[in-house]
CSV table of C-alpha atoms in Angstrom, one decimal:
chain,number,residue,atom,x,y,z
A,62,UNK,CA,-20.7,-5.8,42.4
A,63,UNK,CA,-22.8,-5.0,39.2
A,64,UNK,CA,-21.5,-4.6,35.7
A,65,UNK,CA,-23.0,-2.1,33.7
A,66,UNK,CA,-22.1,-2.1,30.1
A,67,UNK,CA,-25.0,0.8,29.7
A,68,UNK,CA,-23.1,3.1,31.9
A,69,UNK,CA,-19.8,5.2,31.1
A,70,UNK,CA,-17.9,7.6,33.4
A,71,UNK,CA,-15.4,10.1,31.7
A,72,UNK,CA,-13.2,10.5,34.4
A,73,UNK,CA,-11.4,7.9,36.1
A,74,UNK,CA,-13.6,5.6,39.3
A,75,UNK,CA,-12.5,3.2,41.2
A,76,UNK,CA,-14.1,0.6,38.6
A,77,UNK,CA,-12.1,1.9,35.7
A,78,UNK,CA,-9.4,0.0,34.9
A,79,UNK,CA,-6.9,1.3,32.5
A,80,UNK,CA,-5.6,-1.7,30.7
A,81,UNK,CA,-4.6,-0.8,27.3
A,82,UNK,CA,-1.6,-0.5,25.3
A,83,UNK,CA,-3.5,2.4,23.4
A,84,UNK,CA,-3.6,3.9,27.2
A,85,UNK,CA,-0.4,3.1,28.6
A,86,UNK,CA,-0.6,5.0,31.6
A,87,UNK,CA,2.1,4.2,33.6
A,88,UNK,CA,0.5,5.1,37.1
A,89,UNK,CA,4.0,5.1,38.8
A,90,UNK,CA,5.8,7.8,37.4
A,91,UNK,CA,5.4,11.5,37.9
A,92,UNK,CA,3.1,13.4,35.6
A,93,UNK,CA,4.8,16.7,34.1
A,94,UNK,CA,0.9,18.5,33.5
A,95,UNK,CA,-2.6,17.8,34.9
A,96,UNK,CA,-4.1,14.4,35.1
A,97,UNK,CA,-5.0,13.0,31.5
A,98,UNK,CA,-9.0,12.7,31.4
A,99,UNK,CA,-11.0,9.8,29.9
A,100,UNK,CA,-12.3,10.8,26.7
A,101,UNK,CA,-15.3,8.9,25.8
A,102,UNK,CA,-14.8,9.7,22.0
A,103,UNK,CA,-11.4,7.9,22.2
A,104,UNK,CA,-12.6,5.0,24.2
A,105,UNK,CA,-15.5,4.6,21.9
A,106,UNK,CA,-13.0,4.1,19.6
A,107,UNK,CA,-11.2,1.6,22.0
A,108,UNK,CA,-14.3,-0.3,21.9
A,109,UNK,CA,-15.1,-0.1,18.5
A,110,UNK,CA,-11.4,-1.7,17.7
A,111,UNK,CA,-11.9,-4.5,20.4
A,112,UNK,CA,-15.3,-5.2,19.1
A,113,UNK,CA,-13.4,-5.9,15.3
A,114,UNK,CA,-10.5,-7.7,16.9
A,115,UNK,CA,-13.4,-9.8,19.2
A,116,UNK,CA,-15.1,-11.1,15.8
A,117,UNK,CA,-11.8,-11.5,13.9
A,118,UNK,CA,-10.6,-14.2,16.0
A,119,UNK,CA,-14.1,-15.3,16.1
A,120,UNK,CA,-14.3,-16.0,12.7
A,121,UNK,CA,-11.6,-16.5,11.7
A,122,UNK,CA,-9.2,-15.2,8.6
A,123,UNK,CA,-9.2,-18.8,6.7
A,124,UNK,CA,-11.7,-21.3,7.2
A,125,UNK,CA,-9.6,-23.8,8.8
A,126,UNK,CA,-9.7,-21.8,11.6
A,127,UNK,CA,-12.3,-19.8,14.1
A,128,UNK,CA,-15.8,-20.8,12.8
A,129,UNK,CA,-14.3,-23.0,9.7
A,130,UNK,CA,-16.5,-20.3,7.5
A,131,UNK,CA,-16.4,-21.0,3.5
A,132,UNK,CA,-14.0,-18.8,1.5
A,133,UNK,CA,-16.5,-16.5,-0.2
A,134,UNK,CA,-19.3,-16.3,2.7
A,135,UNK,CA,-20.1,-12.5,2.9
A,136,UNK,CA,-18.4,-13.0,7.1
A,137,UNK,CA,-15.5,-13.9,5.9
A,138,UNK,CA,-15.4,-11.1,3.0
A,139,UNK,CA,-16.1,-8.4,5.6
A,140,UNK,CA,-13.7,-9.8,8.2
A,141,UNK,CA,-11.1,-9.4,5.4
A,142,UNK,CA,-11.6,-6.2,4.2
A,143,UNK,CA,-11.8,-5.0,8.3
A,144,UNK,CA,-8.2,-6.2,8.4
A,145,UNK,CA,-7.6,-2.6,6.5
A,146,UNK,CA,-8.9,-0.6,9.9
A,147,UNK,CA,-8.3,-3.1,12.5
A,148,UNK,CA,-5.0,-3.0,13.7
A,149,UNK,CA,-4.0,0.4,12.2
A,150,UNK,CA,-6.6,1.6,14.4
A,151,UNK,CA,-5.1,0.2,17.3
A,152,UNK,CA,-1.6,1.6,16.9
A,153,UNK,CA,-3.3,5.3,15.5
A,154,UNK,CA,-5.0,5.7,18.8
A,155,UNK,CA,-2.1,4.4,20.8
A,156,UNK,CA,0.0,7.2,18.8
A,157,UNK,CA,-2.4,9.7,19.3
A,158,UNK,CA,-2.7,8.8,23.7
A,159,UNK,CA,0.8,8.7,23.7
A,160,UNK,CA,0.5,12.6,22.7
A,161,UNK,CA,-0.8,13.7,25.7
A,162,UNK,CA,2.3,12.1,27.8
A,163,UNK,CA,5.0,11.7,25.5
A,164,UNK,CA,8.5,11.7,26.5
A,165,UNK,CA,10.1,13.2,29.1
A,166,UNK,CA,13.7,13.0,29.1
A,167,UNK,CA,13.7,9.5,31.5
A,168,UNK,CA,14.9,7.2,29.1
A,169,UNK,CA,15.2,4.2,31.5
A,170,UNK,CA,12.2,5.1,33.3
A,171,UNK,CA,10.3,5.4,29.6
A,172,UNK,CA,11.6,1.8,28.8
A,173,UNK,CA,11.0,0.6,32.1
A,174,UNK,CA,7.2,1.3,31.9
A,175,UNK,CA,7.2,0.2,28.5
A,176,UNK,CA,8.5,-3.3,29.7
A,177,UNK,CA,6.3,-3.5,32.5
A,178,UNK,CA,2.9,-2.5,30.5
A,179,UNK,CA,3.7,-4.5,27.1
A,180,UNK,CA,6.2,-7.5,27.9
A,181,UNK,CA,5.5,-8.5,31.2
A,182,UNK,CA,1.8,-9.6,30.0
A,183,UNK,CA,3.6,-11.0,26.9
A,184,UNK,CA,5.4,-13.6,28.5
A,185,UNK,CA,3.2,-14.5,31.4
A,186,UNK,CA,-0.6,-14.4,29.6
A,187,UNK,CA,1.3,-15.3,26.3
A,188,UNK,CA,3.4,-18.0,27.5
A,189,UNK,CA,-0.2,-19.6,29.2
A,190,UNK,CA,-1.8,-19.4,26.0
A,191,UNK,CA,0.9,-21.3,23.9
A,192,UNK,CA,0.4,-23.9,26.5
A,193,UNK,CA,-3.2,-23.9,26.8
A,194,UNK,CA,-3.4,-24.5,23.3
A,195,UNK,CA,-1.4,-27.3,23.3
A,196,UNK,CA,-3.2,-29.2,25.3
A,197,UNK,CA,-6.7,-28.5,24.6
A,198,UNK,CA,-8.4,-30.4,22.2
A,199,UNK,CA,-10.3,-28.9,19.5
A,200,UNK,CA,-7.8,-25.8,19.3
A,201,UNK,CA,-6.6,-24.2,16.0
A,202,UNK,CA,-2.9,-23.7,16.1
A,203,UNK,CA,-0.1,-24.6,18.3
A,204,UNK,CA,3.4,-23.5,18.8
A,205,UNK,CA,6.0,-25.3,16.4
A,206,UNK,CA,9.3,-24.1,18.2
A,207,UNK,CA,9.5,-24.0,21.9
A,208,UNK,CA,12.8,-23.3,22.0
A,209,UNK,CA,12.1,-19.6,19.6
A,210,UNK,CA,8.4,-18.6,21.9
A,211,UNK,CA,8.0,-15.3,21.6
A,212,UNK,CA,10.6,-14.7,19.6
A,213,UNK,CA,8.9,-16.1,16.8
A,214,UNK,CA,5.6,-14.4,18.4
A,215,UNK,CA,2.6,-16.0,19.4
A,216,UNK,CA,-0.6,-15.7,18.2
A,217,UNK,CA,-2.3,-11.6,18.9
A,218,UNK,CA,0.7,-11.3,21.1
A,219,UNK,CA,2.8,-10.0,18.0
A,220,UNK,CA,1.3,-6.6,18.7
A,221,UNK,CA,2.7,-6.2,22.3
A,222,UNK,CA,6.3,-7.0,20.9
A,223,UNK,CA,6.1,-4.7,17.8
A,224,UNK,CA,4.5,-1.8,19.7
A,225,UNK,CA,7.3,-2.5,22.5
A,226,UNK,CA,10.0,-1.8,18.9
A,227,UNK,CA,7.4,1.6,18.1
A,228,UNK,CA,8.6,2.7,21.3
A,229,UNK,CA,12.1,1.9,21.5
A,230,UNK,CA,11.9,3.6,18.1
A,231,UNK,CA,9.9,6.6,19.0
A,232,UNK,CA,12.1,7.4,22.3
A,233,UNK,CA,15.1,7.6,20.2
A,234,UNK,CA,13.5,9.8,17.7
A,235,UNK,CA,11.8,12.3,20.4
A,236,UNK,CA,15.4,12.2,21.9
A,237,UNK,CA,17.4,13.3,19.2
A,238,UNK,CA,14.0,15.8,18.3
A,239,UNK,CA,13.3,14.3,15.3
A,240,UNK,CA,9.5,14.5,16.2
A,241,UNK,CA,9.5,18.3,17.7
A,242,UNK,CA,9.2,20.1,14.5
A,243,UNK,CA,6.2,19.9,11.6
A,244,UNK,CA,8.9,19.5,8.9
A,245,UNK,CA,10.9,16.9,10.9
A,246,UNK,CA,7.7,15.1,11.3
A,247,UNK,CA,7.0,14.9,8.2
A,248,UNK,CA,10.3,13.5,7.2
A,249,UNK,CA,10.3,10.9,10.0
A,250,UNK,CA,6.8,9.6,8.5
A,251,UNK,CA,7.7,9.5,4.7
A,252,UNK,CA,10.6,7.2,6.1
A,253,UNK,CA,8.2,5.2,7.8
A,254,UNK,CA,5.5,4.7,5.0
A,255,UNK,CA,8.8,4.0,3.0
A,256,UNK,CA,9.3,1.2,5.2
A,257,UNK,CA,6.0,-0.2,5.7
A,258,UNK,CA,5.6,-0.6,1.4
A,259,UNK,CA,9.7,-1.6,0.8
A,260,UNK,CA,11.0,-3.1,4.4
A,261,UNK,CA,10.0,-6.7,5.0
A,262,UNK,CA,12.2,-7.9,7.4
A,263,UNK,CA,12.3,-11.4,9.6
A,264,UNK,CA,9.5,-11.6,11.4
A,265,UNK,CA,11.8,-12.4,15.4
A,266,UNK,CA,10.5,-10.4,17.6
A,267,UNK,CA,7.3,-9.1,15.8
A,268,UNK,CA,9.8,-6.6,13.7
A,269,UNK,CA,7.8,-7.0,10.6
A,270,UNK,CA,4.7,-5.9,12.9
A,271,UNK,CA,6.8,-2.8,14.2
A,272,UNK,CA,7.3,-1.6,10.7
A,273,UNK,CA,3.6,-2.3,9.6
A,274,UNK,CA,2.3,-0.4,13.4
A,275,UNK,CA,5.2,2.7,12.5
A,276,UNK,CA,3.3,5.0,10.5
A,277,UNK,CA,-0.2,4.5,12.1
A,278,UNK,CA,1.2,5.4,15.5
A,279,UNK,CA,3.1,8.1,13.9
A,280,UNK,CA,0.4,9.6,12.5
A,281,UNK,CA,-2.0,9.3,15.6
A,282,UNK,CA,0.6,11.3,17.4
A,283,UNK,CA,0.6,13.6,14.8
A,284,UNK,CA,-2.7,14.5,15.2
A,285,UNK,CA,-2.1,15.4,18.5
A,286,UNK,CA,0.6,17.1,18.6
A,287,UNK,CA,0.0,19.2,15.6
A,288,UNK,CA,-4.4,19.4,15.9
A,289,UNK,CA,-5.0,17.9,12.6
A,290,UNK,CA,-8.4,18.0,12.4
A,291,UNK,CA,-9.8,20.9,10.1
A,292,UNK,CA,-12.7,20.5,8.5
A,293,UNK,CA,-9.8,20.5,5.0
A,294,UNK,CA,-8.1,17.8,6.8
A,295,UNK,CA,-11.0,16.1,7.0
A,296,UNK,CA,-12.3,16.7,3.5
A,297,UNK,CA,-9.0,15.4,2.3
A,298,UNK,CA,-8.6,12.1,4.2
A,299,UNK,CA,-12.3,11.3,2.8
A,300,UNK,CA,-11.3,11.8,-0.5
A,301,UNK,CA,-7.5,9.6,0.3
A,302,UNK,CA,-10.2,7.1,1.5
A,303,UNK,CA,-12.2,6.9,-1.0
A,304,UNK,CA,-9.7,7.0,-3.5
A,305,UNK,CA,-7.7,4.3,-1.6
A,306,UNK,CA,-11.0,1.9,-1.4
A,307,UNK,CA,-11.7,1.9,-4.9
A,308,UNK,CA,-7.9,0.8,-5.8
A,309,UNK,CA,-8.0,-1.8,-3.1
A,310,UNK,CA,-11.3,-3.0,-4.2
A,311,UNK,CA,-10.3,-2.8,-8.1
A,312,UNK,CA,-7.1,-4.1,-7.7
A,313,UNK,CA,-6.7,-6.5,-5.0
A,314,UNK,CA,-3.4,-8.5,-5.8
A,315,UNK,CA,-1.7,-5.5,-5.8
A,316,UNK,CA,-3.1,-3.6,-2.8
A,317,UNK,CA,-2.9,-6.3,0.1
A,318,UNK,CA,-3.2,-5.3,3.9
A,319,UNK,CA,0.3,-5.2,4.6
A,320,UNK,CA,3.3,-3.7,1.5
A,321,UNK,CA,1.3,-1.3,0.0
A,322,UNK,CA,0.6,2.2,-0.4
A,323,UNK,CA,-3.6,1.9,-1.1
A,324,UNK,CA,-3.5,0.0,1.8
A,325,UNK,CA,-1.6,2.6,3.9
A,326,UNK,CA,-3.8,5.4,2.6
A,327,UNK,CA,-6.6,3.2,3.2
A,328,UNK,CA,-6.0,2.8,7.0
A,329,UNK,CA,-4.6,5.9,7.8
A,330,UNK,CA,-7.0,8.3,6.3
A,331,UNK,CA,-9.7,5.0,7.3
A,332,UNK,CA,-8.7,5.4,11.5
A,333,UNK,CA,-8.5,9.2,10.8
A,334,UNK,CA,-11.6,9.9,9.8
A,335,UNK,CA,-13.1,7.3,12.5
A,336,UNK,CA,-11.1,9.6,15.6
A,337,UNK,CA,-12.2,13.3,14.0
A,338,UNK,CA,-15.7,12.0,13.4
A,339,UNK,CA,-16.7,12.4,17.3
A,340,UNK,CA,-18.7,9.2,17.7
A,341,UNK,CA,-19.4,8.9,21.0
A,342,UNK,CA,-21.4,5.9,22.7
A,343,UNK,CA,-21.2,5.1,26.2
A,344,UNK,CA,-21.5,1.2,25.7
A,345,UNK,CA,-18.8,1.4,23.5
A,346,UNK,CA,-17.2,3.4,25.6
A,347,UNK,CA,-17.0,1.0,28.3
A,348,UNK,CA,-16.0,-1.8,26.3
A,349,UNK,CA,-12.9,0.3,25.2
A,350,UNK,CA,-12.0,1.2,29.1
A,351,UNK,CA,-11.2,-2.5,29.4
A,352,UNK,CA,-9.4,-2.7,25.9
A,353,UNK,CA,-6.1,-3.9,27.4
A,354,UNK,CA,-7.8,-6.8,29.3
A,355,UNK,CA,-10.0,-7.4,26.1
A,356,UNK,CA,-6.9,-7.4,23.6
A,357,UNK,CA,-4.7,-10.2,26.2
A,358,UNK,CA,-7.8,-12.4,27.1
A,359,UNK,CA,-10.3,-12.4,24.8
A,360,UNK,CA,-8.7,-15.4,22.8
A,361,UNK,CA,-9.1,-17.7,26.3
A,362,UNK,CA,-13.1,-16.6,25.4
A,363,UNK,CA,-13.6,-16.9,22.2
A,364,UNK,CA,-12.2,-20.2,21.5
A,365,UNK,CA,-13.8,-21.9,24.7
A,366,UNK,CA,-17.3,-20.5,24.2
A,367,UNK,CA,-16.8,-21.9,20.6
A,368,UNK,CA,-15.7,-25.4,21.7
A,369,UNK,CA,-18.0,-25.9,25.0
A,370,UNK,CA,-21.5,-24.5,22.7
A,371,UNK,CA,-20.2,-26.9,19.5
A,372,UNK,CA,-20.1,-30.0,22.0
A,373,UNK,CA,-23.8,-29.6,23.2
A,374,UNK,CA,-24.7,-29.5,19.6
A,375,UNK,CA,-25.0,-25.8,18.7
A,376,UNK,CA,-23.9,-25.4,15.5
A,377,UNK,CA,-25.3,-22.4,13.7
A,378,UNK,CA,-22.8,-20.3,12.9
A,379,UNK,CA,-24.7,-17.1,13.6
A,380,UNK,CA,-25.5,-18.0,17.0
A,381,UNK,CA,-21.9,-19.2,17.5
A,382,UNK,CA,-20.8,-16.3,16.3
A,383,UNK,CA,-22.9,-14.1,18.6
A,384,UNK,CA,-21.5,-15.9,21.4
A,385,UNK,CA,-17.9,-15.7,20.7
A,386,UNK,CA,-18.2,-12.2,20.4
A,387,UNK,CA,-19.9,-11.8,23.9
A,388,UNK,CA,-18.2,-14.0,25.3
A,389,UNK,CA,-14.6,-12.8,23.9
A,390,UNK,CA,-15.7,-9.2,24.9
A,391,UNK,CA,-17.3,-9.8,28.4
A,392,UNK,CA,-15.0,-12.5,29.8
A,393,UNK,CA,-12.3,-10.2,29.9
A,394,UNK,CA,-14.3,-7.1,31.4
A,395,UNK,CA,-15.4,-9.7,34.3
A,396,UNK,CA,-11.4,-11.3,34.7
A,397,UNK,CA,-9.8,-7.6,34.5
A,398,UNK,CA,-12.4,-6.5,37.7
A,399,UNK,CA,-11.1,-10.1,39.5
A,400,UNK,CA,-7.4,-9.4,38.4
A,401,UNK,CA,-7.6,-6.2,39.6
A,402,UNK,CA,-8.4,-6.1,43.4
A,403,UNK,CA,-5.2,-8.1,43.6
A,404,UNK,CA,-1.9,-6.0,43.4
A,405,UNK,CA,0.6,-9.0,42.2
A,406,UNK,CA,-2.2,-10.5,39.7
A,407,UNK,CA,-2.4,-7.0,37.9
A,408,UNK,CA,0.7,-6.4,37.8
A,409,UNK,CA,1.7,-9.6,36.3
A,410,UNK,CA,-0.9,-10.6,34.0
A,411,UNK,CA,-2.2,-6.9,32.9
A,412,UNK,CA,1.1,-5.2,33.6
A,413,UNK,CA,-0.4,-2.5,36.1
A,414,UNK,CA,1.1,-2.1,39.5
A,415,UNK,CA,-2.0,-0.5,40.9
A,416,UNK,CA,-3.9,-2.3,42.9
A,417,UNK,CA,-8.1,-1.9,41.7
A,418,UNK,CA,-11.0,-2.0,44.2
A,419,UNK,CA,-14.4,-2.7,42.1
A,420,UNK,CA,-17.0,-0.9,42.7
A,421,UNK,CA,-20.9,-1.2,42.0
A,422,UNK,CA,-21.8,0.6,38.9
């Protein structure tokens, strides 16, 4: 078996896997219209979010964790200000691939697949990791309160409980046809952006994350449902970015990731622009095909390759950091093409019930 990162297939090969909650293809249920086709724009996009997320955790976002970088070094400046596109990119594609298989009418069948997909991996790769990192030496955090894991959530796993709540959320919302109609849309998103700047609830059960992942998802699935993507829309979003970059930059106190409205304009017109530009690149491309696997594992990567290189005296942090982020991208490719050739390992550690032969590339 052969891994090449160089070469991308559109549609779907034995070798694919489709691990992804911006995918979430759930293989067991009956599909209304034809087969959904890779895209290799949206799984450049995939891999360009995984690639951020990779080098995140690889650096870190204070210096007491990841690398231990200095407050002020130009990494940790441009990891910061990627915090603006990272996520929101996540939950806009995951929107916008929801679009093209949206709800059917199945409500327990919807939440079934949803459980399957985003909290079975949650509890058992989630649960390993909180233990794994309290035990290992040389690790950066721990969990505080056994007795609340996962309800207080752990680590990257927040996103797979608050996209679970987007769900829950969006069901009830196609259900009563909230989401069917441009107007009604529109109305359903102002309420959302509403809640994102305003709504700051306890953080059990990601909830906080659900209401910062509402309007990004909402507007991915706008774009499909509705086509945005005129050259106007375009032209507008630039100037929304633009405009919401020099606030930001001008006026940091006030315009922080999360609670704001230049942040929100930021990252939506940000991820917008990113899917209508048509970047396609077949490494990329690849990358993204594993984004699931990447998003659970990549952690397991990143902090060992960090830890095993620092005790045989490698301590630059560029080299380090070049590492982490091959490590924390390609570990997972490898363990998702292991996981997958056995039926009971995919399904509960990548929350697919499809059992993946791998193929030479």
């Amino acid at each position: 078996m052969s891994v090449a990162f160089c070469k991308y297939r559109a549609s779907p090969v034995p070798l694919r896997i489709t691990l992804c909650p911006l995918i979430l293809r759930e293989t067991q249920e009956p599909m209304s219209s034809k087969k959904m086709k890779r895209s290799i724009e949206v799984d450049t996009l995939r891999g360009i979010a995984c690639v951020l997320l990779v080098l995140f955790h690889v650096v870190g976002d204070t210096p007491s964790v990841g690398l231990r970088i200095p407050e002020g070094h130009w990494l940790q400046v441009v990891n910061e200000a990627l915090a603006y596109v990272r996520m929101p990119l996540f939950s806009f594609i995951s929107g916008y691939v929801y679009g093209f298989r949206p709800y059917q009418g199945s409500p327990l069948g919807f939440i079934k697949g949803k459980v399957r997909r985003l909290l079975l991996p949650l509890i058992t790769v989630g649960t390993l990791f909180a233990l794994i990192q309290a035990i290992t030496p040389g690790t950066n955090a721990a969990v505080d309160h056994w007795w609340l894991l996962h309800i207080e959530p752990v680590g990257h796993f927040w996103f797979l409980e608050a996209l679970f709540i987007v769900f829950l959320m969006v069901l009830l919302l196609e259900h009563l046809g909230a989401l069917a109609t441009g107007a009604g849309f529109t109305a359903v998103w102002i309420v959302s952006a509403m809640m994102f700047i305003y709504l700051h609830p306890p953080n059990y059960f990601a909830a906080r994350g659900a209401v910062y992942l509402l309007p990004f998802f909402l507007g991915g699935l706008a774009c499909k449902r509705f086509e945005i993507g005129t050259a106007a829309a375009r032209l507008l979003a630039a100037a929304v970015f633009i405009g919401a970059a020099t606030v930001v930059m001008s006026f940091p106190l006030i315009s922080g990731q999360g609670g704001s409205l230049p942040a929100l304009a930021l990252g939506i017109s940000g991820v917008f622009l990113l899917l209508r530009s048509g970047w396609r690149s077949e490494n990329l491309a690849y990358v993204g095909s594993f984004s699931f696997a990447i998003y659970l594992l990549h952690v397991f990567f990143t902090a060992a390759s960090r830890i095993f290189f620092q005790k045989f005296g490698i301590t630059d942090t560029y080299v380090l950091l070049m590492l982490g982020v091959a490590f924390g991208v390609g570990g997972p490719i490898v363990s998702a093409l292991v996981i997958g050739r056995y039926q009971g390992l995919n399904l509960w550690l990548l929350g697919s019930n499809a059992k993946i032969k791998a193929t030479a590339a």
